[in-house]
mmCIF file of C-alpha atoms and ligand atoms in Angstrom:
data_model
loop_
_atom_site.group_PDB
_atom_site.id
_atom_site.type_symbol
_atom_site.label_atom_id
_atom_site.label_comp_id
_atom_site.label_asym_id
_atom_site.label_seq_id
_atom_site.Cartn_x
_atom_site.Cartn_y
_atom_site.Cartn_z
ATOM 1 C CA MET Z 11 17.890 -3.415 -21.012
ATOM 2 C CA THR Z 12 19.032 -2.361 -17.567
ATOM 3 C CA GLU Z 13 15.733 -3.395 -15.991
ATOM 4 C CA ARG Z 14 16.827 -6.962 -15.424
ATOM 5 C CA ARG Z 15 19.840 -5.818 -13.424
ATOM 6 C CA LEU Z 16 17.576 -3.996 -11.033
ATOM 7 C CA LEU Z 17 17.399 -6.447 -8.195
ATOM 8 C CA LYS Z 18 16.716 -4.050 -5.376
ATOM 9 C CA ILE Z 19 13.792 -1.908 -6.461
ATOM 10 C CA PRO Z 20 13.167 1.070 -4.187
ATOM 11 C CA GLN Z 21 9.705 0.828 -2.728
ATOM 12 C CA HIS Z 22 9.227 4.607 -2.695
ATOM 13 C CA VAL Z 23 10.827 7.125 -5.067
ATOM 14 C CA ALA Z 24 10.381 10.875 -4.594
ATOM 15 C CA ILE Z 25 11.295 13.333 -7.353
ATOM 16 C CA ILE Z 26 11.955 17.064 -7.554
ATOM 17 C CA MET Z 27 11.174 17.789 -11.212
ATOM 18 C CA ASP Z 28 13.428 20.811 -11.574
ATOM 19 C CA GLY Z 29 14.576 22.779 -14.614
ATOM 20 C CA ASN Z 30 11.467 23.313 -16.759
ATOM 21 C CA GLY Z 31 12.108 27.051 -16.991
ATOM 22 C CA ARG Z 32 15.788 26.730 -17.900
ATOM 23 C CA TRP Z 33 14.977 24.053 -20.458
ATOM 24 C CA ALA Z 34 12.390 26.357 -22.022
ATOM 25 C CA ARG Z 35 14.847 29.252 -22.188
ATOM 26 C CA GLN Z 36 17.507 27.010 -23.711
ATOM 27 C CA ASN Z 37 14.997 25.996 -26.412
ATOM 28 C CA SER Z 38 13.554 29.494 -26.953
ATOM 29 C CA LEU Z 39 10.169 28.444 -25.585
ATOM 30 C CA SER Z 40 7.914 29.958 -22.915
ATOM 31 C CA ARG Z 41 8.154 28.746 -19.310
ATOM 32 C CA LEU Z 42 4.687 27.236 -19.685
ATOM 33 C CA GLN Z 43 5.829 25.207 -22.656
ATOM 34 C CA GLY Z 44 8.610 23.943 -20.398
ATOM 35 C CA HIS Z 45 6.060 22.890 -17.773
ATOM 36 C CA LYS Z 46 3.922 21.251 -20.454
ATOM 37 C CA ARG Z 47 6.829 19.139 -21.641
ATOM 38 C CA GLY Z 48 7.590 18.487 -17.955
ATOM 39 C CA SER Z 49 4.101 17.116 -17.379
ATOM 40 C CA GLU Z 50 4.564 14.714 -20.314
ATOM 41 C CA VAL Z 51 7.806 13.468 -18.804
ATOM 42 C CA ALA Z 52 6.052 13.036 -15.440
ATOM 43 C CA ARG Z 53 3.474 10.869 -17.192
ATOM 44 C CA GLU Z 54 6.205 8.665 -18.712
ATOM 45 C CA ILE Z 55 7.878 8.241 -15.334
ATOM 46 C CA VAL Z 56 4.590 7.210 -13.710
ATOM 47 C CA THR Z 57 4.188 4.428 -16.281
ATOM 48 C CA ALA Z 58 7.838 3.379 -15.934
ATOM 49 C CA SER Z 59 7.467 3.223 -12.133
ATOM 50 C CA ALA Z 60 4.395 1.019 -12.329
ATOM 51 C CA ARG Z 61 6.120 -1.258 -14.829
ATOM 52 C CA ILE Z 62 9.299 -1.620 -12.792
ATOM 53 C CA GLY Z 63 7.485 -2.348 -9.546
ATOM 54 C CA VAL Z 64 8.005 0.865 -7.585
ATOM 55 C CA SER Z 65 5.069 0.998 -5.155
ATOM 56 C CA TYR Z 66 5.048 4.721 -4.271
ATOM 57 C CA LEU Z 67 6.071 7.674 -6.417
ATOM 58 C CA THR Z 68 5.943 11.215 -5.015
ATOM 59 C CA LEU Z 69 6.237 14.080 -7.501
ATOM 60 C CA TYR Z 70 6.799 17.697 -6.502
ATOM 61 C CA ALA Z 71 4.404 19.434 -8.906
ATOM 62 C CA PHE Z 72 3.861 22.759 -7.108
ATOM 63 C CA SER Z 73 5.486 24.098 -3.954
ATOM 64 C CA SER Z 74 4.060 26.492 -1.344
ATOM 65 C CA GLU Z 75 6.649 28.994 -2.621
ATOM 66 C CA ASN Z 76 5.440 28.610 -6.227
ATOM 67 C CA TRP Z 77 2.331 30.688 -5.369
ATOM 68 C CA ARG Z 78 4.666 33.690 -5.415
ATOM 69 C CA ARG Z 79 5.557 33.237 -9.095
ATOM 70 C CA ASP Z 80 4.152 35.416 -11.849
ATOM 71 C CA PRO Z 81 0.316 35.008 -11.801
ATOM 72 C CA HIS Z 82 0.373 34.007 -15.473
ATOM 73 C CA GLU Z 83 2.734 31.126 -14.700
ATOM 74 C CA VAL Z 84 0.691 30.094 -11.632
ATOM 75 C CA SER Z 85 -2.574 29.986 -13.582
ATOM 76 C CA GLY Z 86 -0.818 28.163 -16.436
ATOM 77 C CA LEU Z 87 0.454 25.509 -14.013
ATOM 78 C CA MET Z 88 -3.036 25.150 -12.512
ATOM 79 C CA SER Z 89 -4.563 24.688 -15.988
ATOM 80 C CA LEU Z 90 -1.906 22.136 -16.781
ATOM 81 C CA MET Z 91 -2.759 20.197 -13.637
ATOM 82 C CA LYS Z 92 -6.452 20.382 -14.437
ATOM 83 C CA HIS Z 93 -5.807 19.140 -17.954
ATOM 84 C CA TYR Z 94 -3.540 16.371 -16.628
ATOM 85 C CA LEU Z 95 -6.141 15.163 -14.131
ATOM 86 C CA GLU Z 96 -8.948 15.291 -16.689
ATOM 87 C CA SER Z 97 -7.132 13.601 -19.521
ATOM 88 C CA GLU Z 98 -5.160 10.993 -17.554
ATOM 89 C CA ALA Z 99 -7.600 9.875 -14.840
ATOM 90 C CA GLN Z 100 -9.033 6.910 -16.752
ATOM 91 C CA GLU Z 101 -5.674 5.809 -18.046
ATOM 92 C CA LEU Z 102 -4.071 6.015 -14.584
ATOM 93 C CA HIS Z 103 -6.985 4.020 -13.225
ATOM 94 C CA LYS Z 104 -6.503 1.346 -15.886
ATOM 95 C CA GLU Z 105 -2.809 1.138 -15.042
ATOM 96 C CA GLY Z 106 -3.702 0.431 -11.401
ATOM 97 C CA VAL Z 107 -2.488 3.794 -10.110
ATOM 98 C CA ARG Z 108 -3.938 5.316 -6.947
ATOM 99 C CA LEU Z 109 -3.709 9.106 -6.879
ATOM 100 C CA LYS Z 110 -3.203 10.974 -3.635
ATOM 101 C CA VAL Z 111 -2.515 14.684 -3.330
ATOM 102 C CA ILE Z 112 -0.413 16.056 -0.479
ATOM 103 C CA GLY Z 113 -0.178 19.737 0.402
ATOM 104 C CA GLU Z 114 -2.313 22.614 1.589
ATOM 105 C CA ARG Z 115 -5.463 21.635 -0.280
ATOM 106 C CA GLU Z 116 -7.424 24.569 1.070
ATOM 107 C CA LEU Z 117 -5.297 26.902 -1.064
ATOM 108 C CA LEU Z 118 -6.184 25.160 -4.339
ATOM 109 C CA PRO Z 119 -8.836 26.584 -6.658
ATOM 110 C CA ASN Z 120 -12.152 24.738 -6.269
ATOM 111 C CA THR Z 121 -12.075 23.370 -9.815
ATOM 112 C CA ILE Z 122 -8.766 21.622 -9.108
ATOM 113 C CA LEU Z 123 -9.803 20.492 -5.642
ATOM 114 C CA ASP Z 124 -13.056 18.945 -6.923
ATOM 115 C CA LEU Z 125 -11.178 17.162 -9.659
ATOM 116 C CA VAL Z 126 -8.507 15.899 -7.256
ATOM 117 C CA GLU Z 127 -11.195 14.511 -4.954
ATOM 118 C CA LYS Z 128 -12.949 12.840 -7.884
ATOM 119 C CA VAL Z 129 -9.788 11.146 -9.138
ATOM 120 C CA GLU Z 130 -8.740 10.131 -5.617
ATOM 121 C CA GLU Z 131 -12.152 8.525 -5.138
ATOM 122 C CA LEU Z 132 -12.037 6.781 -8.530
ATOM 123 C CA THR Z 133 -8.586 5.323 -7.927
ATOM 124 C CA LYS Z 134 -8.642 4.712 -4.172
ATOM 125 C CA ALA Z 135 -8.664 0.911 -4.352
ATOM 126 C CA ASN Z 136 -5.811 0.638 -6.858
ATOM 127 C CA LYS Z 137 -2.803 -1.283 -5.634
ATOM 128 C CA LYS Z 138 -0.103 -1.246 -8.300
ATOM 129 C CA LEU Z 139 1.354 2.219 -7.668
ATOM 130 C CA THR Z 140 0.453 5.076 -5.353
ATOM 131 C CA LEU Z 141 1.158 8.391 -7.054
ATOM 132 C CA GLN Z 142 1.495 11.145 -4.474
ATOM 133 C CA MET Z 143 1.341 14.520 -6.141
ATOM 134 C CA ALA Z 144 2.723 17.273 -3.947
ATOM 135 C CA ILE Z 145 0.684 20.337 -4.867
ATOM 136 C CA SER Z 146 0.805 23.528 -2.823
ATOM 137 C CA TYR Z 147 3.192 21.520 -0.679
ATOM 138 C CA GLY Z 148 5.878 22.732 1.701
ATOM 139 C CA SER Z 149 7.503 20.565 4.304
ATOM 140 C CA ARG Z 150 7.738 23.219 7.013
ATOM 141 C CA ALA Z 151 4.016 23.933 6.617
ATOM 142 C CA GLU Z 152 3.371 20.187 6.891
ATOM 143 C CA ILE Z 153 5.466 19.967 10.071
ATOM 144 C CA LEU Z 154 3.671 22.978 11.566
ATOM 145 C CA HIS Z 155 0.357 21.302 10.750
ATOM 146 C CA VAL Z 156 1.522 18.231 12.703
ATOM 147 C CA VAL Z 157 2.710 20.364 15.639
ATOM 148 C CA LYS Z 158 -0.691 22.068 15.841
ATOM 149 C CA GLN Z 159 -2.535 18.737 15.843
ATOM 150 C CA ILE Z 160 -0.257 17.388 18.567
ATOM 151 C CA ALA Z 161 -0.577 20.582 20.629
ATOM 152 C CA GLN Z 162 -4.340 20.249 20.414
ATOM 153 C CA LYS Z 163 -4.171 16.662 21.678
ATOM 154 C CA VAL Z 164 -1.945 17.748 24.565
ATOM 155 C CA ARG Z 165 -4.309 20.601 25.407
ATOM 156 C CA ASP Z 166 -7.246 18.162 25.399
ATOM 157 C CA ARG Z 167 -5.190 15.843 27.639
ATOM 158 C CA ARG Z 168 -5.360 13.080 25.028
ATOM 159 C CA LEU Z 169 -1.561 12.962 24.795
ATOM 160 C CA ASP Z 170 1.105 13.163 27.490
ATOM 161 C CA PRO Z 171 3.891 15.482 26.242
ATOM 162 C CA ASP Z 172 6.559 13.242 27.806
ATOM 163 C CA LYS Z 173 5.290 10.336 25.769
ATOM 164 C CA ILE Z 174 5.097 11.906 22.284
ATOM 165 C CA SER Z 175 6.707 9.411 19.913
ATOM 166 C CA GLU Z 176 7.831 9.489 16.279
ATOM 167 C CA GLN Z 177 4.756 7.396 15.493
ATOM 168 C CA ASP Z 178 2.465 9.996 17.102
ATOM 169 C CA PHE Z 179 4.106 12.618 14.914
ATOM 170 C CA GLU Z 180 3.985 10.599 11.694
ATOM 171 C CA GLN Z 181 0.296 9.868 11.910
ATOM 172 C CA HIS Z 182 -0.430 13.570 11.334
ATOM 173 C CA LEU Z 183 1.873 14.035 8.329
ATOM 174 C CA TYR Z 184 0.163 14.384 4.938
ATOM 175 C CA THR Z 185 2.062 11.204 4.047
ATOM 176 C CA ALA Z 186 0.676 9.186 7.003
ATOM 177 C CA GLY Z 187 0.586 5.495 6.185
ATOM 178 C CA ILE Z 188 3.079 5.784 3.309
ATOM 179 C CA PRO Z 189 6.613 4.480 3.913
ATOM 180 C CA ASP Z 190 9.460 7.018 3.773
ATOM 181 C CA PRO Z 191 11.153 7.467 0.378
ATOM 182 C CA ASP Z 192 14.091 5.138 -0.269
ATOM 183 C CA LEU Z 193 15.351 7.333 -3.075
ATOM 184 C CA LEU Z 194 15.033 11.041 -3.861
ATOM 185 C CA ILE Z 195 15.924 12.226 -7.367
ATOM 186 C CA ARG Z 196 16.402 15.895 -8.213
ATOM 187 C CA THR Z 197 17.037 16.981 -11.779
ATOM 188 C CA SER Z 198 18.659 20.132 -13.210
ATOM 189 C CA GLY Z 199 21.963 19.832 -11.363
ATOM 190 C CA GLU Z 200 20.767 21.687 -8.240
ATOM 191 C CA GLN Z 201 21.696 19.876 -5.042
ATOM 192 C CA ARG Z 202 19.116 20.986 -2.505
ATOM 193 C CA ILE Z 203 16.071 19.532 -0.754
ATOM 194 C CA SER Z 204 14.019 22.750 -1.110
ATOM 195 C CA ASN Z 205 11.483 22.184 1.652
ATOM 196 C CA TYR Z 206 10.478 18.748 0.329
ATOM 197 C CA LEU Z 207 9.555 15.894 2.687
ATOM 198 C CA LEU Z 208 12.062 17.032 5.332
ATOM 199 C CA TRP Z 209 10.903 14.600 8.024
ATOM 200 C CA GLN Z 210 10.484 11.738 5.563
ATOM 201 C CA VAL Z 211 13.922 11.903 3.869
ATOM 202 C CA ALA Z 212 15.929 11.368 7.074
ATOM 203 C CA TYR Z 213 17.511 8.160 5.683
ATOM 204 C CA THR Z 214 16.746 8.562 1.981
ATOM 205 C CA GLU Z 215 19.431 8.103 -0.684
ATOM 206 C CA LEU Z 216 19.838 11.278 -2.737
ATOM 207 C CA VAL Z 217 20.582 11.205 -6.455
ATOM 208 C CA PHE Z 218 21.178 14.454 -8.357
ATOM 209 C CA VAL Z 219 20.865 14.310 -12.116
ATOM 210 C CA ASP Z 220 22.550 16.880 -14.309
ATOM 211 C CA LYS Z 221 19.705 17.248 -16.824
ATOM 212 C CA PHE Z 222 16.676 19.511 -16.926
ATOM 213 C CA TRP Z 223 13.427 17.708 -16.118
ATOM 214 C CA PRO Z 224 11.970 17.911 -19.663
ATOM 215 C CA ASP Z 225 15.074 16.029 -20.907
ATOM 216 C CA PHE Z 226 14.794 13.314 -18.245
ATOM 217 C CA THR Z 227 13.998 9.927 -19.817
ATOM 218 C CA PRO Z 228 12.875 6.523 -18.494
ATOM 219 C CA GLU Z 229 16.485 5.413 -19.159
ATOM 220 C CA ASP Z 230 17.755 8.177 -16.865
ATOM 221 C CA PHE Z 231 15.249 6.982 -14.287
ATOM 222 C CA MET Z 232 16.640 3.475 -14.609
ATOM 223 C CA GLU Z 233 20.179 4.842 -14.199
ATOM 224 C CA ALA Z 234 19.141 6.569 -10.966
ATOM 225 C CA LEU Z 235 17.666 3.292 -9.725
ATOM 226 C CA LEU Z 236 20.956 1.541 -10.545
ATOM 227 C CA THR Z 237 22.852 4.193 -8.566
ATOM 228 C CA PHE Z 238 20.488 3.544 -5.671
ATOM 229 C CA GLN Z 239 21.082 -0.167 -6.035
ATOM 230 C CA SER Z 240 24.856 0.290 -5.811
ATOM 231 C CA ARG Z 241 24.608 2.099 -2.469
ATOM 232 C CA GLU Z 242 24.644 0.390 0.847
ATOM 233 C CA ARG Z 243 22.086 1.683 3.323
ATOM 234 C CA ARG Z 244 22.795 1.279 6.999
ATOM 235 C CA PHE Z 245 20.199 3.543 8.660
ATOM 236 C CA GLY Z 246 22.790 4.760 11.163
ATOM 237 C CA THR Z 247 24.004 1.308 12.191
ATOM 238 C CA ALA Z 248 27.662 0.215 12.116
ATOM 239 C CA ALA Z 249 29.209 -1.224 8.924
HETATM 240 C C1 LIG J 313 10.499 23.282 -11.578
HETATM 241 O O1 LIG J 313 10.959 23.905 -12.715
HETATM 242 C C2 LIG J 313 9.185 22.728 -11.784
HETATM 243 C C3 LIG J 313 8.028 23.224 -11.267
HETATM 244 C C4 LIG J 313 7.946 24.424 -10.433
HETATM 245 C C5 LIG J 313 6.754 22.581 -11.502
HETATM 246 C C6 LIG J 313 6.804 21.129 -11.899
HETATM 247 C C7 LIG J 313 5.639 20.912 -12.719
HETATM 248 C C8 LIG J 313 5.563 20.081 -13.756
HETATM 249 C C9 LIG J 313 6.611 19.135 -14.154
HETATM 250 C C10 LIG J 313 4.349 20.139 -14.579
HETATM 251 C C11 LIG J 313 3.101 19.817 -13.844
HETATM 252 C C12 LIG J 313 3.099 18.398 -13.498
HETATM 253 C C13 LIG J 313 2.057 17.608 -13.651
HETATM 254 C C14 LIG J 313 2.251 16.176 -13.340
HETATM 255 C C15 LIG J 313 0.756 18.102 -14.127
HETATM 256 P P1 LIG J 313 11.271 25.448 -12.643
HETATM 257 O O2 LIG J 313 10.129 26.165 -13.225
HETATM 258 O O3 LIG J 313 11.622 25.815 -11.233
HETATM 259 O O4 LIG J 313 12.513 25.529 -13.569
HETATM 260 P P2 LIG J 313 13.735 26.532 -13.460
HETATM 261 O O5 LIG J 313 14.351 26.302 -12.087
HETATM 262 O O6 LIG J 313 14.610 26.092 -14.564
HETATM 263 O O7 LIG J 313 13.167 27.908 -13.630
#
């Protein structure tokens, strides 16, 4: 339907998949059942993105702050991710999806880390869509990581502090080599960035959707892309 009207496809879409817990409560289900439904929706949006011609999709699956949730919920989310990676790897590969995980990998359980590395290796040459999964990700931690790398280079006299450029900075981000998001979608009606891709969203269009993530459909995704299409982006230049 609306797909044909989508002339200006964003190259990179980032999503904050918010509202699994509230959706679960509203439907008298456990929070984990909310996350499970959320992971199914994520899967549908990956396929829709590849079909539409989005080249990069970044999903916020687990934040640095999420480690502080109830241990039962944390281990449930980890199992869900393990299950997702195990059951979807071949299918993602067939669809031409390259998986890349961004975040503090060293904090992930070894079973997940091994699996992530396996799927990244399997899919590394795929060109249709790059799926960046933000797991154990926090933007301030990412920025601090960059600052430490740069400080090290300055200390080793490999970089002149007066000459540090945006490019020098970007090459140490977890997202190095990936263009900045054109569009950021957050579901659940909350209108915050929540420590997500702070450097990268400097000029990104923001679309807030008043639905919980498990209720988000490919049609809603298309609507968000149409909203993006209707906006004029000037990157700070005059009209
Ligand atoms: C926010 O909802 C969502 C999360 C913290 C995790 C997102 C995870 C998934 C969608 C499932 C895992 C994804 C994959 C692809 C395996 P919330 O729990 O903060 O909801 P609430 O704000 O309503 O409590």
